[in-house]
Short mmCIF file of C-alpha atoms and ligand atoms in Angstrom, two decimals:
data_model
loop_
_atom_site.label_atom_id
_atom_site.label_comp_id
_atom_site.label_asym_id
_atom_site.label_seq_id
_atom_site.Cartn_x
_atom_site.Cartn_y
_atom_site.Cartn_z
CA UNK A 1377 52.12 9.09 29.04
CA UNK A 1378 50.40 12.36 29.75
CA UNK A 1379 53.13 13.98 27.92
CA UNK A 1380 52.37 11.91 24.82
CA UNK A 1381 48.67 12.46 25.36
CA UNK A 1382 49.21 16.38 25.29
CA UNK A 1383 51.41 16.29 22.27
CA UNK A 1384 49.92 13.45 19.95
CA UNK A 1385 46.12 13.69 20.95
CA UNK A 1386 45.61 17.19 21.80
CA UNK A 1387 48.40 18.71 19.82
CA UNK A 1388 49.95 20.66 22.66
CA UNK A 1389 53.67 20.33 21.69
CA UNK A 1390 54.73 23.09 24.08
CA UNK A 1391 55.58 20.34 26.65
CA UNK A 1392 58.75 18.85 25.53
CA UNK A 1393 60.13 15.27 26.04
CA UNK A 1394 63.63 14.50 26.80
CA UNK A 1395 64.42 11.65 28.62
CA UNK A 1396 61.26 10.02 29.63
CA UNK A 1397 62.64 8.83 33.01
CA UNK A 1398 62.25 12.15 35.05
CA UNK A 1399 65.60 13.33 35.15
CA UNK A 1400 65.74 16.18 32.54
CA UNK A 1401 62.49 18.20 33.44
CA UNK A 1402 61.55 19.16 29.99
CA UNK A 1403 58.09 17.69 30.44
CA UNK A 1404 57.44 19.47 33.62
CA UNK A 1405 53.95 20.96 33.79
CA UNK A 1406 51.55 21.95 36.55
CA UNK A 1407 49.14 19.43 38.02
CA UNK A 1408 46.62 20.95 40.58
CA UNK A 1409 49.17 23.84 40.79
CA UNK A 1410 52.34 21.47 41.69
CA UNK A 1411 55.01 21.08 39.12
CA UNK A 1412 55.51 17.64 38.19
CA UNK A 1413 56.87 15.20 35.32
CA UNK A 1414 54.55 14.57 32.69
CA UNK A 1415 56.57 11.83 31.38
CA UNK A 1416 56.09 9.80 34.74
CA UNK A 1417 52.12 10.26 34.77
CA UNK A 1418 49.83 8.31 32.85
CA UNK A 1419 47.12 10.53 31.31
CA UNK A 1420 44.24 8.55 32.94
CA UNK A 1421 45.63 9.42 36.25
CA UNK A 1422 44.77 12.99 35.61
CA UNK A 1423 41.21 12.58 34.89
CA UNK A 1424 39.31 15.55 36.99
CA UNK A 1425 42.57 17.45 37.68
CA UNK A 1426 43.67 20.88 36.61
CA UNK A 1427 46.68 20.47 34.00
CA UNK A 1428 48.42 23.59 32.95
CA UNK A 1429 50.96 23.69 30.29
CA UNK A 1430 53.34 26.30 29.18
CA UNK A 1431 50.75 27.23 26.46
CA UNK A 1432 48.64 28.57 29.27
CA UNK A 1433 51.34 31.28 30.02
CA UNK A 1434 51.28 33.67 27.27
CA UNK A 1435 48.48 36.35 26.92
CA UNK A 1436 46.98 35.24 30.35
CA UNK A 1437 47.72 38.65 31.81
CA UNK A 1438 46.76 40.73 28.99
CA UNK A 1439 43.56 42.70 29.49
CA UNK A 1440 40.91 42.84 26.90
CA UNK A 1441 42.33 43.63 23.37
CA UNK A 1442 45.80 43.83 24.96
CA UNK A 1443 46.72 40.43 24.00
CA UNK A 1444 48.79 41.02 21.04
CA UNK A 1445 50.49 44.00 22.73
CA UNK A 1446 51.69 42.20 25.82
CA UNK A 1447 51.33 38.51 25.18
CA UNK A 1448 54.18 37.15 27.27
CA UNK A 1449 54.21 36.32 30.96
CA UNK A 1450 56.68 38.02 32.89
CA UNK A 1451 58.70 35.09 33.28
CA UNK A 1452 58.80 34.65 29.58
CA UNK A 1453 59.66 38.36 29.00
CA UNK A 1454 62.67 37.94 31.40
CA UNK A 1455 63.76 34.92 29.64
CA UNK A 1456 63.92 36.74 26.36
CA UNK A 1457 65.59 39.67 27.77
CA UNK A 1458 68.16 38.00 29.94
CA UNK A 1459 68.97 35.36 26.98
CA UNK A 1460 68.21 32.60 29.34
CA UNK A 1461 67.40 30.29 26.26
CA UNK A 1462 69.18 29.29 23.03
CA UNK A 1463 67.60 26.21 21.50
CA UNK A 1464 64.79 26.39 23.88
CA UNK A 1465 64.06 22.77 24.18
CA UNK A 1466 64.33 23.04 28.02
CA UNK A 1467 62.41 26.16 28.24
CA UNK A 1468 58.79 24.87 28.89
CA UNK A 1469 60.19 22.76 31.63
CA UNK A 1470 61.96 25.68 33.31
CA UNK A 1471 59.08 28.03 33.02
CA UNK A 1472 56.55 25.60 34.60
CA UNK A 1473 59.01 24.64 37.21
CA UNK A 1474 59.42 28.45 38.12
CA UNK A 1475 55.68 29.65 37.92
CA UNK A 1476 54.90 28.07 41.30
CA UNK A 1477 58.28 28.80 42.82
CA UNK A 1478 58.02 32.26 42.33
CA UNK A 1479 54.21 32.44 43.54
CA UNK A 1480 55.75 30.87 46.84
CA UNK A 1481 59.00 32.75 46.98
CA UNK A 1482 58.53 36.22 45.66
CA UNK A 1483 61.96 37.56 46.59
CA UNK A 1484 64.24 34.61 46.36
CA UNK A 1485 67.73 34.54 47.05
CA UNK A 1486 70.30 33.33 44.52
CA UNK A 1487 70.76 30.12 46.86
CA UNK A 1488 66.88 29.55 46.32
CA UNK A 1489 66.86 30.24 42.67
CA UNK A 1490 69.65 27.84 42.09
CA UNK A 1491 67.90 25.07 44.08
CA UNK A 1492 64.87 25.82 41.96
CA UNK A 1493 66.60 25.41 38.86
CA UNK A 1494 68.29 22.42 39.74
CA UNK A 1495 65.58 19.94 38.70
CA UNK A 1496 65.83 20.87 35.12
CA UNK A 1497 68.64 20.20 32.63
CA UNK A 1498 69.91 22.89 30.04
CA UNK A 1499 72.70 21.98 27.76
CA UNK A 1500 72.95 25.46 26.07
CA UNK A 1501 72.89 28.49 28.49
CA UNK A 1502 75.14 27.49 31.24
CA UNK A 1503 72.61 28.34 33.78
CA UNK A 1504 73.95 31.84 34.44
CA UNK A 1505 71.49 33.50 32.29
CA UNK A 1506 68.59 31.40 33.90
CA UNK A 1507 69.43 32.68 37.32
CA UNK A 1508 69.74 36.20 36.00
CA UNK A 1509 66.23 35.95 34.44
CA UNK A 1510 64.59 34.44 37.47
CA UNK A 1511 65.85 37.19 39.59
CA UNK A 1512 64.49 39.77 36.91
CA UNK A 1513 61.05 37.97 36.58
CA UNK A 1514 60.78 38.28 40.44
CA UNK A 1515 61.45 41.90 40.45
CA UNK A 1516 58.76 42.19 37.58
CA UNK A 1517 56.05 40.12 39.44
CA UNK A 1518 56.57 42.01 42.62
CA UNK A 1519 56.13 45.25 40.82
CA UNK A 1520 52.75 44.16 39.33
CA UNK A 1521 49.85 45.50 41.10
CA UNK A 1522 48.16 42.21 42.74
CA UNK A 1523 46.95 39.32 40.49
CA UNK A 1524 44.03 40.87 38.40
CA UNK A 1525 42.85 37.39 37.03
CA UNK A 1526 44.38 34.95 39.71
CA UNK A 1527 42.72 31.66 38.76
CA UNK A 1528 41.30 29.88 41.65
CA UNK B 687 60.81 4.26 25.58
CA UNK B 688 57.29 3.53 26.58
CA UNK B 689 55.80 1.08 28.98
CA UNK B 690 54.65 -2.37 27.60
CA UNK B 691 50.78 -2.53 27.70
CA UNK B 692 49.27 -3.03 31.17
CA UNK B 693 45.88 -2.97 32.69
CA UNK B 694 44.89 -0.20 35.08
CA UNK B 695 42.57 0.28 37.96
CA UNK B 696 42.38 2.96 40.56
CA UNK B 697 40.40 1.91 43.56
CA UNK B 698 39.14 4.38 46.20
CA UNK B 699 39.48 2.33 49.29
CA UNK B 700 42.47 0.30 50.98
CA UNK B 701 40.00 -2.78 51.19
CA UNK B 702 39.41 -2.78 47.28
CA UNK B 703 42.92 -2.34 46.55
CA UNK B 704 44.11 -5.20 48.68
CA UNK B 705 41.22 -7.54 47.17
CA UNK B 706 42.82 -6.67 43.72
CA UNK B 707 46.20 -7.30 44.96
CA UNK B 708 45.41 -10.64 46.34
CA UNK B 709 44.05 -11.74 43.23
CA UNK B 710 46.93 -11.29 41.16
CA UNK B 711 48.17 -14.35 39.59
CA UNK B 712 51.90 -15.41 39.23
CA UNK B 713 51.87 -14.88 35.36
CA UNK B 714 50.62 -11.41 35.44
CA UNK B 715 52.62 -9.23 37.79
CA UNK B 716 50.59 -6.93 39.91
CA UNK B 717 51.97 -3.69 41.15
CA UNK B 718 50.98 -0.86 43.34
CA UNK B 719 51.55 2.62 41.91
CA UNK B 720 52.39 5.13 44.23
CA UNK B 721 54.03 8.46 43.02
CA UNK B 722 55.42 6.47 40.24
CA UNK B 723 58.76 8.50 40.35
CA UNK B 724 60.66 4.91 40.58
CA UNK B 725 58.06 2.56 39.08
CA UNK B 726 57.20 4.52 35.94
CA UNK B 727 60.85 5.11 34.93
CA UNK B 728 61.37 1.27 35.30
CA UNK B 729 58.28 0.67 32.96
CA UNK B 730 59.46 3.19 30.62
CA UNK B 731 62.74 1.31 30.36
CA UNK B 732 60.70 -2.04 30.21
CA UNK B 733 62.71 -3.27 33.29
CA UNK B 734 59.36 -3.52 34.88
CA UNK B 735 56.66 -4.96 32.92
CA UNK B 736 53.54 -5.36 35.46
CA UNK B 737 50.32 -6.92 33.92
CA UNK B 738 48.08 -4.99 36.20
CA UNK B 739 48.74 -1.61 37.70
CA UNK B 740 46.61 -0.82 40.89
CA UNK B 741 47.00 3.13 41.54
CA UNK B 742 46.71 4.14 44.95
CA UNK B 743 46.62 7.96 44.16
CA UNK B 744 42.66 8.02 44.61
CA UNK B 745 42.66 6.46 48.21
CA UNK B 746 42.18 9.34 50.46
CA UNK B 747 42.73 7.45 53.51
CA UNK B 748 46.29 6.85 52.73
CA UNK B 749 47.29 10.41 52.08
CA UNK B 750 47.04 11.89 55.53
CA UNK B 751 49.49 13.07 58.54
CA UNK B 752 48.27 12.53 61.80
CA UNK B 753 49.39 12.87 65.48
CA UNK B 754 48.16 11.17 68.50
CA UNK B 755 49.43 11.16 72.18
CA UNK B 756 49.83 7.90 74.32
CA UNK B 757 51.09 7.35 77.72
CA UNK B 758 54.86 7.51 76.23
CA UNK B 759 54.29 10.77 74.32
CA UNK B 760 53.26 11.91 70.95
CA UNK B 761 53.21 9.55 67.77
CA UNK B 762 53.54 10.90 64.13
CA UNK B 763 51.49 8.70 61.68
CA UNK B 764 52.17 9.12 58.13
CA UNK B 765 49.87 7.56 55.57
CA UNK B 766 51.90 5.60 52.83
CA UNK B 767 50.61 7.87 50.16
CA UNK B 768 51.76 11.27 51.71
CA UNK B 769 53.74 13.07 49.05
CA UNK B 770 57.49 13.62 50.26
CA UNK B 771 56.75 17.28 49.41
CA UNK B 772 53.90 17.24 51.69
CA UNK B 773 55.89 15.78 54.56
CA UNK B 774 58.75 18.34 53.80
CA UNK B 775 56.51 21.24 54.49
CA UNK B 776 54.31 19.47 57.45
CA UNK B 777 54.81 21.66 60.84
CA UNK B 778 53.96 18.18 62.37
CA UNK B 779 56.85 16.44 60.85
CA UNK B 780 59.22 19.37 61.53
CA UNK B 781 58.20 19.12 65.28
CA UNK B 782 57.91 15.74 65.98
CA UNK B 783 60.54 13.98 63.51
CA UNK B 784 62.82 17.02 62.71
CA UNK B 785 65.49 14.44 61.40
CA UNK B 786 62.92 13.52 58.59
CA UNK B 787 62.19 17.13 57.88
CA UNK B 788 65.97 17.78 57.55
CA UNK B 789 66.48 15.08 55.25
CA UNK B 790 63.52 15.37 52.78
CA UNK B 791 64.87 18.15 50.73
CA UNK B 792 67.85 16.00 49.62
CA UNK B 793 65.22 13.54 48.04
CA UNK B 794 65.51 14.23 44.42
CA UNK B 795 64.08 17.73 43.20
CA UNK B 796 60.92 19.62 44.08
CA UNK B 797 59.33 18.25 40.88
CA UNK B 798 59.91 14.60 42.03
CA UNK B 799 58.82 15.00 45.65
CA UNK B 800 55.59 16.76 44.62
CA UNK B 801 54.56 13.38 43.23
CA UNK B 802 56.77 10.82 44.83
CA UNK B 803 55.40 9.57 48.21
CA UNK B 804 56.93 8.58 51.72
CA UNK B 805 55.55 4.85 51.51
CA UNK B 806 56.72 4.34 47.91
CA UNK B 807 60.31 5.50 48.85
CA UNK B 808 60.24 2.96 51.70
CA UNK B 809 58.71 -0.02 49.98
CA UNK B 810 61.10 0.71 47.05
CA UNK B 811 64.13 0.09 49.36
CA UNK B 812 66.85 1.67 47.37
CA UNK B 813 69.75 1.54 49.52
CA UNK B 814 70.74 4.91 48.09
CA UNK B 815 67.53 6.58 49.33
CA UNK B 816 67.13 8.95 52.20
CA UNK B 817 63.97 7.96 53.78
CA UNK B 818 64.96 4.25 54.50
CA UNK B 819 67.94 5.23 56.65
CA UNK B 820 66.11 7.91 58.23
CA UNK B 821 63.37 5.50 59.13
CA UNK B 822 65.96 3.31 60.73
CA UNK B 823 67.40 6.03 63.00
CA UNK B 824 63.64 6.97 63.98
CA UNK B 825 63.09 3.52 65.10
CA UNK B 826 59.79 3.83 62.67
CA UNK B 827 57.29 1.03 62.60
CA UNK B 828 55.85 0.04 59.26
CA UNK B 829 51.99 -0.97 59.13
CA UNK B 830 51.50 -3.43 56.61
CA UNK B 831 48.14 -4.75 55.41
CA UNK B 832 46.53 -7.70 53.34
CA UNK B 833 43.47 -9.35 52.74
CA UNK B 834 44.90 -11.76 55.41
CA UNK B 835 45.11 -9.18 58.18
CA UNK B 836 47.53 -6.42 59.52
CA UNK B 837 50.96 -6.53 61.16
CA UNK B 838 53.53 -3.95 62.16
CA UNK B 839 57.25 -4.31 61.37
CA UNK B 840 60.08 -2.08 62.80
CA UNK B 841 62.14 -0.50 60.39
CA UNK B 842 65.24 -2.68 61.53
CA UNK B 843 63.18 -5.60 60.13
CA UNK B 844 61.63 -4.16 56.98
CA UNK B 845 64.74 -3.48 54.90
CA UNK B 846 65.99 -6.75 53.95
CA UNK B 847 68.37 -6.07 50.92
CA UNK B 848 68.95 -4.43 47.46
CA UNK B 849 65.35 -3.28 46.71
CA UNK B 850 63.92 -6.01 49.09
CA UNK B 851 61.68 -5.47 52.15
CA UNK B 852 59.63 -7.61 54.30
CA UNK B 853 56.56 -6.82 52.32
CA UNK B 854 54.77 -10.00 50.98
CA UNK B 855 53.46 -10.08 47.65
CA UNK B 856 49.90 -9.36 48.69
CA UNK B 857 50.81 -6.90 51.22
CA UNK B 858 50.65 -3.19 51.00
CA UNK B 859 52.51 -0.47 53.25
CA UNK B 860 49.53 1.67 54.62
CA UNK B 861 51.19 3.90 57.24
CA UNK B 862 54.49 4.62 59.04
CA UNK B 863 54.44 5.51 62.81
CA UNK B 864 57.25 7.44 64.47
CA UNK B 865 57.68 8.42 68.18
CA UNK B 866 58.12 11.98 68.58
CA UNK B 867 61.36 13.26 69.21
CA UNK B 868 62.36 13.82 72.90
CA UNK B 869 62.45 17.46 73.84
CA UNK B 870 66.02 16.87 74.79
CA UNK B 871 67.47 15.21 71.81
CA UNK B 872 69.24 16.44 68.97
CA UNK B 873 69.47 14.95 65.53
CA UNK B 874 71.10 15.64 62.18
CA UNK B 875 71.38 14.52 58.68
CA UNK B 876 73.89 15.15 55.91
CA UNK B 877 74.79 13.51 52.74
CA UNK B 878 77.32 13.99 49.66
CA UNK B 879 76.00 13.84 46.29
CA UNK B 880 77.80 15.14 43.08
CA UNK B 881 74.87 17.50 42.20
CA UNK B 882 71.83 18.89 44.13
CA UNK B 883 69.03 16.21 44.06
CA UNK B 884 71.24 13.42 42.84
CA UNK B 885 71.36 10.17 44.80
CA UNK B 886 73.82 10.58 47.50
CA UNK B 887 77.30 8.80 47.24
CA UNK B 888 76.87 8.45 50.97
CA UNK B 889 74.85 9.86 53.68
CA UNK B 890 74.30 9.68 57.46
CA UNK B 891 71.69 10.37 60.16
CA UNK B 892 72.29 10.84 63.95
CA UNK B 893 70.10 11.22 66.98
CA UNK B 894 71.66 11.79 70.40
CA UNK B 895 69.88 12.40 73.73
CA UNK B 896 72.25 13.69 76.93
CA UNK B 897 71.70 13.85 80.58
CA UNK B 898 71.75 17.22 82.32
CA UNK B 899 75.59 16.63 82.89
CA UNK B 900 76.32 15.81 79.26
CA UNK B 901 76.27 12.00 79.41
CA UNK B 902 74.95 10.15 76.28
CA UNK B 903 71.66 8.26 77.06
CA UNK B 904 70.48 7.39 73.71
CA UNK B 905 72.14 7.42 70.28
CA UNK B 906 71.44 6.28 66.82
CA UNK B 907 73.57 6.45 63.77
CA UNK B 908 72.56 5.16 60.32
CA UNK B 909 74.07 5.50 56.83
CA UNK B 910 72.63 5.16 53.50
CA UNK B 911 74.38 4.37 50.09
CA UNK B 912 77.11 2.24 51.96
CA UNK B 913 75.60 -1.20 51.60
CA UNK B 914 72.88 -3.16 49.99
CA UNK B 915 70.55 -1.79 52.49
CA UNK B 916 70.35 1.02 54.93
CA UNK B 917 72.82 0.44 57.78
CA UNK B 918 72.50 1.10 61.44
CA UNK B 919 75.82 1.39 63.29
CA UNK B 920 74.90 -0.53 66.52
CA UNK B 921 78.72 -0.70 67.84
CA UNK B 922 79.28 2.75 67.19
CA UNK B 923 76.10 3.70 68.99
CA UNK B 924 77.26 1.70 72.04
CA UNK B 925 80.58 3.36 72.07
CA UNK B 926 78.64 6.67 72.89
CA UNK B 927 76.39 5.58 75.59
CA UNK B 928 77.45 6.52 79.15
CA UNK B 929 80.30 8.74 77.63
CA UNK B 930 80.26 12.69 77.57
CA UNK B 931 80.93 13.14 73.90
CA UNK B 932 83.94 14.91 72.72
CA UNK B 933 85.60 15.69 69.40
CA UNK B 934 88.11 12.92 69.86
CA UNK B 935 85.49 10.13 70.96
CA UNK B 936 83.20 11.28 68.07
CA UNK B 937 86.08 10.78 65.64
CA UNK B 938 86.80 7.43 67.03
CA UNK B 939 83.27 6.42 66.85
CA UNK B 940 82.71 7.50 63.26
CA UNK B 941 86.16 5.75 62.11
CA UNK B 942 84.96 2.68 63.76
CA UNK B 943 81.34 2.86 62.00
CA UNK B 944 82.91 3.36 58.77
CA UNK B 945 85.70 0.63 59.09
CA UNK B 946 83.81 -2.07 60.57
CA UNK B 947 79.91 -1.51 60.19
CA UNK B 948 79.68 -0.84 56.48
CA UNK B 949 80.18 -2.61 53.27
CA UNK B 950 80.07 0.21 50.50
CA UNK B 951 80.35 -1.07 47.00
CA UNK B 952 82.30 0.46 44.10
CA UNK B 953 80.54 1.61 41.11
CA UNK B 954 80.92 4.61 38.42
CA UNK B 955 79.85 7.22 40.88
CA UNK B 956 82.35 6.33 43.85
CA UNK B 957 84.94 3.62 44.85
CA UNK B 958 84.45 1.65 47.98
CA UNK B 959 87.26 3.42 49.81
CA UNK B 960 85.96 6.85 48.95
CA UNK B 961 82.62 5.87 50.37
CA UNK B 962 84.20 4.82 53.59
CA UNK B 963 86.20 8.05 53.73
CA UNK B 964 82.85 10.02 53.06
CA UNK B 965 80.99 7.82 55.70
CA UNK B 966 83.56 8.73 58.41
CA UNK B 967 83.41 12.39 57.82
CA UNK B 968 79.63 12.24 57.75
CA UNK B 969 79.38 10.25 60.78
CA UNK B 970 81.61 12.72 62.72
CA UNK B 971 79.86 15.65 61.45
CA UNK B 972 76.39 14.47 62.06
CA UNK B 973 76.95 13.22 65.49
CA UNK B 974 78.78 16.47 66.29
CA UNK B 975 75.94 18.53 65.15
CA UNK B 976 73.39 16.28 66.84
CA UNK B 977 75.26 16.87 70.20
CA UNK B 978 75.36 20.32 69.99
CA UNK B 979 71.68 20.53 69.29
CA UNK B 980 70.91 18.34 72.25
CA UNK B 981 73.20 20.43 74.35
CA UNK B 982 71.26 23.42 73.11
CA UNK B 983 67.83 21.86 73.70
CA UNK B 984 69.11 21.23 77.28
CA UNK B 985 69.81 24.77 77.62
CA UNK B 986 66.24 25.61 76.37
CA UNK B 987 64.42 23.39 78.57
CA UNK B 988 66.72 24.19 81.80
CA UNK B 989 66.32 27.88 81.65
CA UNK B 990 63.85 28.71 79.01
CA UNK B 991 60.62 27.93 81.20
CA UNK B 992 58.88 30.73 79.02
CA UNK B 993 58.80 28.88 76.12
CA UNK B 994 57.16 25.72 77.48
C1 LIG C 1761 65.12 12.19 38.66
C2 LIG C 1761 64.94 11.38 39.93
C3 LIG C 1761 65.45 11.38 40.92
C4 LIG C 1761 65.48 10.68 42.12
N1 LIG C 1761 66.27 11.17 43.28
C5 LIG C 1761 66.06 10.45 44.54
C6 LIG C 1761 66.93 10.48 45.45
O1 LIG C 1761 67.86 11.34 45.46
N2 LIG C 1761 66.62 10.10 46.76
C7 LIG C 1761 65.73 9.16 46.58
O2 LIG C 1761 65.42 8.59 47.88
N3 LIG C 1761 64.75 8.97 45.79
C8 LIG C 1761 64.99 9.50 44.41
N4 LIG C 1761 64.27 9.31 43.51
C9 LIG C 1761 62.98 8.24 43.75
C10 LIG C 1761 61.79 9.19 44.20
O3 LIG C 1761 62.13 9.27 45.77
C11 LIG C 1761 60.62 8.02 44.16
O4 LIG C 1761 59.60 8.80 44.66
C12 LIG C 1761 60.62 6.86 45.37
O5 LIG C 1761 61.95 6.10 45.20
C13 LIG C 1761 59.64 5.84 45.17
O6 LIG C 1761 58.20 6.53 45.45
P1 LIG C 1761 56.88 6.61 44.72
O7 LIG C 1761 55.83 7.05 45.58
O8 LIG C 1761 57.25 7.43 43.42
O9 LIG C 1761 56.71 5.02 44.43
P2 LIG C 1761 56.45 4.15 43.13
O10 LIG C 1761 57.41 4.50 41.95
O11 LIG C 1761 55.01 4.40 42.54
O12 LIG C 1761 56.90 2.84 43.66
C14 LIG C 1761 57.90 2.31 44.03
C15 LIG C 1761 57.92 0.69 44.34
O13 LIG C 1761 57.24 0.69 45.44
C16 LIG C 1761 56.06 0.02 45.47
N5 LIG C 1761 55.11 0.59 46.21
C17 LIG C 1761 54.81 1.83 46.39
N6 LIG C 1761 53.92 1.98 47.29
C18 LIG C 1761 53.53 1.16 47.88
C19 LIG C 1761 52.78 0.59 49.10
N7 LIG C 1761 52.13 1.58 49.93
N8 LIG C 1761 52.97 -0.40 49.63
C20 LIG C 1761 53.62 -1.48 48.97
N9 LIG C 1761 54.46 -1.25 47.92
C21 LIG C 1761 54.30 -0.03 47.47
C22 LIG C 1761 55.75 -0.11 44.05
O14 LIG C 1761 54.97 -1.28 43.74
C23 LIG C 1761 56.95 -0.01 43.22
O15 LIG C 1761 57.62 -1.23 43.25
C24 LIG C 1761 64.19 9.86 42.30
C25 LIG C 1761 63.52 9.68 41.35
C26 LIG C 1761 63.63 10.42 40.01
C27 LIG C 1761 62.76 10.11 38.81
S1 LIG C 1762 61.10 13.89 29.54
FE1 LIG C 1762 60.35 13.84 31.55
S2 LIG C 1762 61.92 14.48 32.79
FE2 LIG C 1762 62.85 14.15 30.81
S1 LIG C 1763 68.31 26.27 25.69
FE1 LIG C 1763 68.95 24.71 24.72
S2 LIG C 1763 68.75 22.88 26.36
FE2 LIG C 1763 68.54 24.86 27.45
#
């Protein structure tokens, strides 16, 4: 599985594995920009594709030398401030589902946020704080002046 | 769990894939891999243990959405490997098969639809899946190919039972063709599920075409999750033809369909009786919405010359 390849071969343990049948969402990552389940993909299928895991988020936006000052992605900042995680097992999957969601819906309604969260399970937070975090992250991202390092 | 060992190949053309499919020996089950959103969970549970996987994801010719016009009108052609999310966001699907566009957001979650394909859902033929019932309502034609040749099968003859279709072991579903919705038609899809993205406890799809005076000239009513296969309620459709649909008639039609034309099972999710109850309500609501949309469409074509 791609999820096992990342964790065991590459040592990238940010991608979590819960159910291995596509239900829980913990293993979600971006394949060519789209959120997908890595537990339902064989690593060999992704040859030549762009795979982004949760490890790619932090530090990405910080400028030269600023990496240690402001290492977190605005979505991660919002998760921390709004207490959108407790044990954190579900968090990478939520983050990687929400990155493309916020790119496509910069100003989402609560209804849209709930819909976007519905593909991932969290057993700790009760989801309320997740909704608040997405709202706050959307505000932060809208306030950002453009995308300095928009990866193509 | 993890899949049992298997061999893997990723051909780049349909012909290559069909050759590989045809050479499979019975000892060593050969499976086509589309989005993998049903097959891979089954492999992870070791419910499926194919010896050879033929990955269709590198075959570009299967992944396109196309339209063409013939004497009868426009035809929408979806390659079997079109992702469910691509169809969901396709303007061609929204315009030519709005019923399908309305149903797609109910198929699982975005992350599943980003990978899951239209053809995979149809070939899988889960009676609780949305797309088979939608294809039945749309009178879609399934294009099947093997090294022996090509044939087209109507949706009504394609779904044969629980996870069972007209596909022969050496055949591949290559494309789905749908005649464009008429300009004066109304359609509607609705389902009831426990949580967003779950498989439906029951669902219904309706299409209605009305004359200028409101007489029903064409009707389709299909259900999912109420039998071993998607069901078309032929008697209920007949009850509508030649009538001017009103609330009482729609209620009677929906009750008839739910009592006489479906065979829901009981499982941990819902009892048979509850599914019948849901089916009746869903049939009435989808038909009523389809009728009001058809009426509105008439208004638009009668008076809205500017928009044509
Ligand atoms: C968590 C979760 C929730 C889901 N919820 C829903 C839901 O609510 N509604 C719903 O409808 N579905 C749901 N699904 C299933 C999803 O829609 C699948 O994508 C779909 O059932 C199968 O499509 P696929 O492309 O993934 O096919 P695969 O899983 O790759 O294949 C499915 C089967 O079809 C065969 N096959 C695939 N393509 C072809 C072809 N072109 N020709 C011949 N045979 C072929 C394969 O060999 C296999 O036997 C869910 C899945 C998950 C993991
Ligand atoms: S581990 Fe992939 S969805 Fe649960
Ligand atoms: S924070 Fe524990 S599962 Fe979500």
